[in-house]
Amino acid sequence: MVHFVGAGPGAPDLLTLRGAKLLGEAGCIIYAGSLVNPALLEMAPEGCPIYNSAEMTLEQVLDTIRAAEADGRDTVRLHTGDPCVYGAIREQMDALDAAGIPWDDTPGVSSFCGAAAALGAEYTLPGVSQSVIITRLAGRTPVPEKESLASMASHGASMVLFLSSGMLPQVQEELLKGDYTPDTPAAIVYKATWPEEKIVRCTVGTLAAKGAEAGIRKTALVLVGSFLGQGGYERSKLYDPSFTTEYREASL
Ligand code: SAH
C-alpha cells in the first residue's frame, strides 16, 4: 500500500497526526527532497529505506514502490505542503491503479496557508474578495491559454502564485495587465514556516525590485490583492450581533 502524505509547508510540527503515524510505521519513504524538511525523516522507523524523489523519474519512483510491495512493505510518498497542489500525484495514483497497488492520501498544510499565517492575513475578507486564485506563471510547464496570468488578474481577487518567484519581472508585468494597479498590496514569502522564512511586503509596482533586493528566486510564494492592505473590509455577518444564525439568535 502507498500512503501519499502532505508534509506541510516546512515546520515539522505542522505535519498532521495521521501523517506522523504513517511516517512512524513506514516500510519505505520517498520524499520530495527539494522542499520537504529533512527533519521529518527523523520520524522514520530505524532502518527504513529513504529515497529523495528530486533525483528520480516517475518510473524510478514506481519501481521503488513495486520493490517495497514485493517485500510486503508500505511506502509513504511524502509531498510538500498538500499533495493536491502542484504535487504531480495524479500520474502516480493512475499508475498505481494500473498496477493494482492500493493507495490513500493524507492532506497537509499547503504553503499558501503557511504564507498567510506568516503574514497574519485572511484571503477572504468581506467587501474585499471572496475568492482565492491559486495559479502560476507559465514556465517549462505551460499554463492553458484561458488561464494566462493577465486574464486571472482581471478579477482583482486575492491571488497566490506558486512556482513563479524566479520570474518576478514577468509576474509584475502580467499582473498589471489585469485589475491590479501599481499600488495594489503584494508580498513575497520565502520558505514560509521554516527557520529561514523571509517576508517581503511590497506592492505590485515594486514586486520585481523588492524581490531582487531580497535575493529571492525560488521556494517562495507571491501573494497579491487588497486583502493585504490596511482595513477597507466589512465585518463578518457570522459574528454580527444583529445577525441570526443556525446556532445563535440575534441580540440586537
Ligand atoms: N504542494 C505544495 C506546492 C508544491 S509546488 C504546497 O501545497 O505548498 C512548489 C512551490 O510551492 C514552490 O516553488 C513555492 O512556490 C511553493 N512553496 C512550497 N513550500 C513553500 C514554503 N514553505 N514557502 C513558500 N513557498 C513554498
CSV table of C-alpha atoms and ligand atoms in Angstrom, one decimal:
chain,number,residue,atom,x,y,z
A,1,MET,CA,0.0,0.0,0.0
A,2,VAL,CA,1.1,3.6,-0.7
A,3,HIS,CA,0.3,6.5,1.6
A,4,PHE,CA,0.6,9.9,-0.1
A,5,VAL,CA,1.2,12.3,2.8
A,6,GLY,CA,1.3,16.1,2.8
A,7,ALA,CA,4.4,17.1,4.7
A,8,GLY,CA,3.1,20.7,5.3
A,9,PRO,CA,5.0,23.8,4.4
A,10,GLY,CA,8.2,23.2,6.4
A,11,ALA,CA,7.9,23.4,10.1
A,12,PRO,CA,8.0,19.7,11.2
A,13,ASP,CA,5.2,20.2,13.8
A,14,LEU,CA,2.8,21.3,11.1
A,15,LEU,CA,2.6,17.6,9.9
A,16,THR,CA,-0.8,16.1,10.7
A,17,LEU,CA,-1.1,13.5,13.4
A,18,ARG,CA,-2.2,11.0,10.8
A,19,GLY,CA,0.9,11.8,8.7
A,20,ALA,CA,3.2,11.4,11.7
A,21,LYS,CA,1.7,8.0,12.4
A,22,LEU,CA,2.1,6.8,8.8
A,23,LEU,CA,5.7,8.1,8.8
A,24,GLY,CA,6.5,6.3,12.0
A,25,GLU,CA,5.2,3.0,10.6
A,26,ALA,CA,6.6,3.3,7.1
A,27,GLY,CA,8.4,0.5,5.4
A,28,CYS,CA,9.8,2.8,2.7
A,29,ILE,CA,9.8,6.6,2.3
A,30,ILE,CA,10.0,8.5,-0.9
A,31,TYR,CA,10.2,12.3,-0.2
A,32,ALA,CA,10.2,15.3,-2.4
A,33,GLY,CA,13.7,16.4,-1.4
A,34,SER,CA,13.7,19.9,-2.8
A,35,LEU,CA,11.1,21.1,-0.4
A,36,VAL,CA,10.3,18.6,2.3
A,37,ASN,CA,12.0,19.4,5.6
A,38,PRO,CA,14.5,16.6,6.2
A,39,ALA,CA,13.8,16.9,10.0
A,40,LEU,CA,10.6,15.0,9.2
A,41,LEU,CA,12.6,12.0,8.2
A,42,GLU,CA,13.8,11.5,11.8
A,43,MET,CA,10.3,10.1,12.4
A,44,ALA,CA,11.1,7.1,10.2
A,45,PRO,CA,11.5,3.7,11.8
A,46,GLU,CA,15.1,2.5,12.3
A,47,GLY,CA,16.5,1.1,9.1
A,48,CYS,CA,13.6,2.3,6.9
A,49,PRO,CA,14.9,2.9,3.3
A,50,ILE,CA,14.5,6.6,2.4
A,51,TYR,CA,14.6,7.9,-1.2
A,52,ASN,CA,14.8,11.5,-2.5
A,53,SER,CA,12.4,11.8,-5.4
A,54,ALA,CA,14.1,15.0,-6.6
A,55,GLU,CA,16.7,12.7,-8.1
A,56,MET,CA,14.2,10.2,-9.5
A,57,THR,CA,11.9,9.9,-12.5
A,58,LEU,CA,8.3,8.8,-12.2
A,59,GLU,CA,9.4,5.3,-13.5
A,60,GLN,CA,12.1,5.1,-10.7
A,61,VAL,CA,9.6,6.1,-8.1
A,62,LEU,CA,7.2,3.4,-9.3
A,63,ASP,CA,10.0,0.8,-9.4
A,64,THR,CA,10.9,1.6,-5.8
A,65,ILE,CA,7.3,1.3,-4.7
A,66,ARG,CA,6.9,-2.0,-6.6
A,67,ALA,CA,10.1,-3.4,-4.9
A,68,ALA,CA,8.7,-2.4,-1.5
A,69,GLU,CA,5.3,-4.0,-2.3
A,70,ALA,CA,7.1,-7.2,-3.3
A,71,ASP,CA,8.7,-7.2,0.1
A,72,GLY,CA,5.5,-6.6,1.9
A,73,ARG,CA,6.5,-3.1,2.9
A,74,ASP,CA,4.2,0.0,2.8
A,75,THR,CA,5.5,3.2,1.2
A,76,VAL,CA,5.0,6.7,2.4
A,77,ARG,CA,5.2,9.1,-0.5
A,78,LEU,CA,5.9,12.4,1.2
A,79,HIS,CA,5.0,15.6,-0.8
A,80,THR,CA,5.5,19.2,0.3
A,81,GLY,CA,2.5,21.2,1.5
A,82,ASP,CA,-0.6,19.5,0.4
A,83,PRO,CA,-0.2,16.9,-2.3
A,84,CYS,CA,-3.2,18.2,-4.2
A,85,VAL,CA,-1.5,21.5,-5.3
A,86,TYR,CA,1.2,21.1,-7.9
A,87,GLY,CA,2.0,17.7,-6.4
A,88,ALA,CA,2.1,15.5,-9.5
A,89,ILE,CA,0.2,12.9,-7.6
A,90,ARG,CA,-2.4,12.0,-10.2
A,91,GLU,CA,0.1,10.4,-12.5
A,92,GLN,CA,1.3,8.3,-9.6
A,93,MET,CA,-2.2,7.3,-8.5
A,94,ASP,CA,-3.2,6.3,-12.0
A,95,ALA,CA,0.0,4.2,-12.4
A,96,LEU,CA,-0.7,2.5,-9.0
A,97,ASP,CA,-4.3,1.8,-10.0
A,98,ALA,CA,-3.0,0.2,-13.3
A,99,ALA,CA,-0.5,-1.9,-11.2
A,100,GLY,CA,-3.2,-2.9,-8.8
A,101,ILE,CA,-1.4,-1.3,-5.8
A,102,PRO,CA,-3.8,0.4,-3.3
A,103,TRP,CA,-3.1,3.9,-2.0
A,104,ASP,CA,-4.6,6.6,0.1
A,105,ASP,CA,-4.0,10.3,0.5
A,106,THR,CA,-3.4,12.3,3.8
A,107,PRO,CA,-3.7,16.0,3.3
A,108,GLY,CA,-1.2,18.5,4.6
A,109,VAL,CA,-1.0,22.3,5.3
A,110,SER,CA,-0.3,23.9,1.9
A,111,SER,CA,2.3,26.6,1.7
A,112,PHE,CA,-0.3,29.1,0.7
A,113,CYS,CA,-1.8,28.7,4.1
A,114,GLY,CA,1.6,28.8,5.8
A,115,ALA,CA,2.3,32.0,4.0
A,116,ALA,CA,-1.0,33.6,5.0
A,117,ALA,CA,-0.2,32.6,8.6
A,118,ALA,CA,3.2,34.2,8.4
A,119,LEU,CA,1.6,37.4,7.2
A,120,GLY,CA,-1.3,37.3,9.6
A,121,ALA,CA,-3.6,37.5,6.5
A,122,GLU,CA,-7.1,36.4,5.6
A,123,TYR,CA,-7.6,35.8,1.9
A,124,THR,CA,-11.4,36.1,2.0
A,125,LEU,CA,-12.2,39.5,3.5
A,126,PRO,CA,-15.9,40.5,3.2
A,127,GLY,CA,-16.2,43.6,0.9
A,128,VAL,CA,-12.7,42.9,-0.5
A,129,SER,CA,-12.5,39.5,-2.1
A,130,GLN,CA,-14.3,36.2,-1.5
A,131,SER,CA,-12.1,34.2,-3.8
A,132,VAL,CA,-8.6,32.9,-3.9
A,133,ILE,CA,-6.9,32.3,-7.2
A,134,ILE,CA,-4.1,29.7,-7.0
A,135,THR,CA,-2.1,29.9,-10.1
A,136,ARG,CA,1.4,30.2,-11.6
A,137,LEU,CA,3.2,31.9,-14.4
A,138,ALA,CA,3.8,29.6,-17.4
A,139,GLY,CA,7.3,28.2,-17.2
A,140,ARG,CA,8.6,25.0,-18.6
A,141,THR,CA,5.2,23.7,-17.7
A,142,PRO,CA,2.7,25.6,-19.9
A,143,VAL,CA,-0.5,27.1,-18.5
A,144,PRO,CA,-3.7,26.8,-20.6
A,145,GLU,CA,-4.2,29.9,-22.7
A,146,LYS,CA,-7.5,30.7,-20.9
A,147,GLU,CA,-5.7,30.8,-17.6
A,148,SER,CA,-3.0,33.3,-18.6
A,149,LEU,CA,-1.9,35.3,-15.6
A,150,ALA,CA,-3.2,38.5,-17.2
A,151,SER,CA,-6.7,37.0,-17.5
A,152,MET,CA,-6.6,35.6,-14.0
A,153,ALA,CA,-5.5,39.1,-12.8
A,154,SER,CA,-8.6,40.6,-14.5
A,155,HIS,CA,-10.7,39.5,-11.4
A,156,GLY,CA,-8.7,41.6,-8.9
A,157,ALA,CA,-9.3,38.7,-6.5
A,158,SER,CA,-6.9,37.5,-3.8
A,159,MET,CA,-4.2,35.6,-5.6
A,160,VAL,CA,-1.4,33.3,-4.7
A,161,LEU,CA,1.3,32.5,-7.2
A,162,PHE,CA,3.3,29.2,-6.9
A,163,LEU,CA,6.4,28.4,-8.8
A,164,SER,CA,6.9,31.9,-10.2
A,165,SER,CA,9.3,33.7,-7.9
A,166,GLY,CA,12.1,33.2,-10.3
A,167,MET,CA,10.2,35.3,-12.9
A,168,LEU,CA,9.1,38.4,-10.9
A,169,PRO,CA,9.5,41.0,-13.7
A,170,GLN,CA,7.1,39.0,-15.9
A,171,VAL,CA,4.8,38.3,-13.0
A,172,GLN,CA,4.6,42.1,-12.3
A,173,GLU,CA,4.0,42.9,-16.0
A,174,GLU,CA,1.2,40.3,-16.3
A,175,LEU,CA,-0.5,41.4,-13.1
A,176,LEU,CA,-0.6,45.0,-14.2
A,177,LYS,CA,-2.5,43.9,-17.4
A,178,GLY,CA,-5.4,42.9,-15.1
A,179,ASP,CA,-7.3,44.7,-12.4
A,180,TYR,CA,-4.4,45.3,-10.1
A,181,THR,CA,-2.6,48.6,-10.0
A,182,PRO,CA,1.0,49.5,-9.1
A,183,ASP,CA,-0.4,50.3,-5.6
A,184,THR,CA,-2.1,47.0,-5.0
A,185,PRO,CA,-0.5,45.4,-2.0
A,186,ALA,CA,1.6,42.3,-2.6
A,187,ALA,CA,4.0,40.1,-0.6
A,188,ILE,CA,6.7,37.6,-1.3
A,189,VAL,CA,7.0,34.8,1.3
A,190,TYR,CA,10.2,32.7,1.1
A,191,LYS,CA,10.2,29.4,2.9
A,192,ALA,CA,7.1,30.0,5.0
A,193,THR,CA,7.3,28.4,8.4
A,194,TRP,CA,10.9,27.4,8.0
A,195,PRO,CA,13.5,28.9,10.4
A,196,GLU,CA,14.9,30.9,7.4
A,197,GLU,CA,11.5,32.3,6.5
A,198,LYS,CA,11.7,35.7,4.8
A,199,ILE,CA,8.7,38.1,4.3
A,200,VAL,CA,8.9,40.9,1.8
A,201,ARG,CA,5.9,43.3,1.8
A,202,CYS,CA,5.6,45.4,-1.3
A,203,THR,CA,3.1,46.4,-4.0
A,204,VAL,CA,2.5,45.1,-7.4
A,205,GLY,CA,4.6,48.0,-8.8
A,206,THR,CA,7.6,47.2,-6.6
A,207,LEU,CA,7.3,43.4,-6.7
A,208,ALA,CA,10.3,42.7,-9.1
A,209,ALA,CA,12.6,45.3,-7.5
A,210,LYS,CA,11.9,44.2,-3.9
A,211,GLY,CA,12.2,40.5,-4.8
A,212,ALA,CA,15.6,41.2,-6.5
A,213,GLU,CA,16.7,43.3,-3.5
A,214,ALA,CA,15.9,40.4,-1.1
A,215,GLY,CA,17.6,37.9,-3.5
A,216,ILE,CA,14.6,35.7,-3.6
A,217,ARG,CA,14.4,33.4,-6.7
A,218,LYS,CA,12.8,30.2,-5.5
A,219,THR,CA,10.9,28.4,-2.7
A,220,ALA,CA,8.7,31.4,-2.4
A,221,LEU,CA,5.1,32.4,-3.0
A,222,VAL,CA,3.8,35.7,-4.3
A,223,LEU,CA,0.6,36.9,-2.7
A,224,VAL,CA,-1.3,39.7,-4.3
A,225,GLY,CA,-4.5,41.6,-3.5
A,226,SER,CA,-6.2,44.2,-1.4
A,227,PHE,CA,-6.6,41.6,1.4
A,228,LEU,CA,-3.0,42.5,2.2
A,229,GLY,CA,-3.9,46.2,2.7
A,230,GLN,CA,-4.9,48.1,5.8
A,231,GLY,CA,-8.6,47.9,6.6
A,232,GLY,CA,-11.2,48.5,3.8
A,233,TYR,CA,-13.1,45.4,4.7
A,234,GLU,CA,-16.6,44.8,6.2
A,235,ARG,CA,-17.3,42.9,9.4
A,236,SER,CA,-18.4,39.3,9.0
A,237,LYS,CA,-22.1,38.5,9.2
A,238,LEU,CA,-21.3,35.4,11.1
A,239,TYR,CA,-20.2,37.3,14.2
A,240,ASP,CA,-22.5,40.3,13.8
A,241,PRO,CA,-24.8,40.7,16.9
A,242,SER,CA,-27.7,41.7,14.6
A,243,PHE,CA,-27.5,38.5,12.6
A,244,THR,CA,-29.3,35.3,13.5
A,245,THR,CA,-27.6,32.0,12.5
A,246,GLU,CA,-28.4,28.3,13.0
A,247,TYR,CA,-26.5,28.5,16.3
A,248,ARG,CA,-27.3,31.9,17.7
A,249,GLU,CA,-30.2,34.3,17.9
A,250,ALA,CA,-29.6,38.0,17.0
A,251,SER,CA,-29.1,40.0,20.2
A,252,LEU,CA,-29.7,43.5,18.7
B,1,SAH,N1,2.1,21.0,-2.8
B,1,SAH,C1,2.9,22.2,-2.4
B,1,SAH,C2,3.4,23.0,-3.6
B,1,SAH,C3,4.4,22.3,-4.4
B,1,SAH,S1,4.9,23.3,-5.8
B,1,SAH,C4,2.0,23.0,-1.4
B,1,SAH,O1,0.9,22.7,-1.2
B,1,SAH,O2,2.5,24.0,-0.9
B,1,SAH,C5,6.4,24.0,-5.1
B,1,SAH,C6,6.2,25.5,-4.9
B,1,SAH,O3,5.4,25.7,-3.8
B,1,SAH,C7,7.5,26.3,-4.7
B,1,SAH,O4,8.1,26.7,-5.9
B,1,SAH,C8,6.9,27.5,-4.0
B,1,SAH,O5,6.3,28.4,-4.9
B,1,SAH,C9,5.8,26.9,-3.1
B,1,SAH,N2,6.3,26.5,-1.8
B,1,SAH,C10,6.3,25.3,-1.2
B,1,SAH,N3,6.7,25.4,0.1
B,1,SAH,C11,6.8,26.7,0.4
B,1,SAH,C12,7.1,27.4,1.5
B,1,SAH,N4,7.4,26.8,2.7
B,1,SAH,N5,7.2,28.8,1.5
B,1,SAH,C13,6.9,29.4,0.3
B,1,SAH,N6,6.6,28.8,-0.8
B,1,SAH,C14,6.6,27.4,-0.8
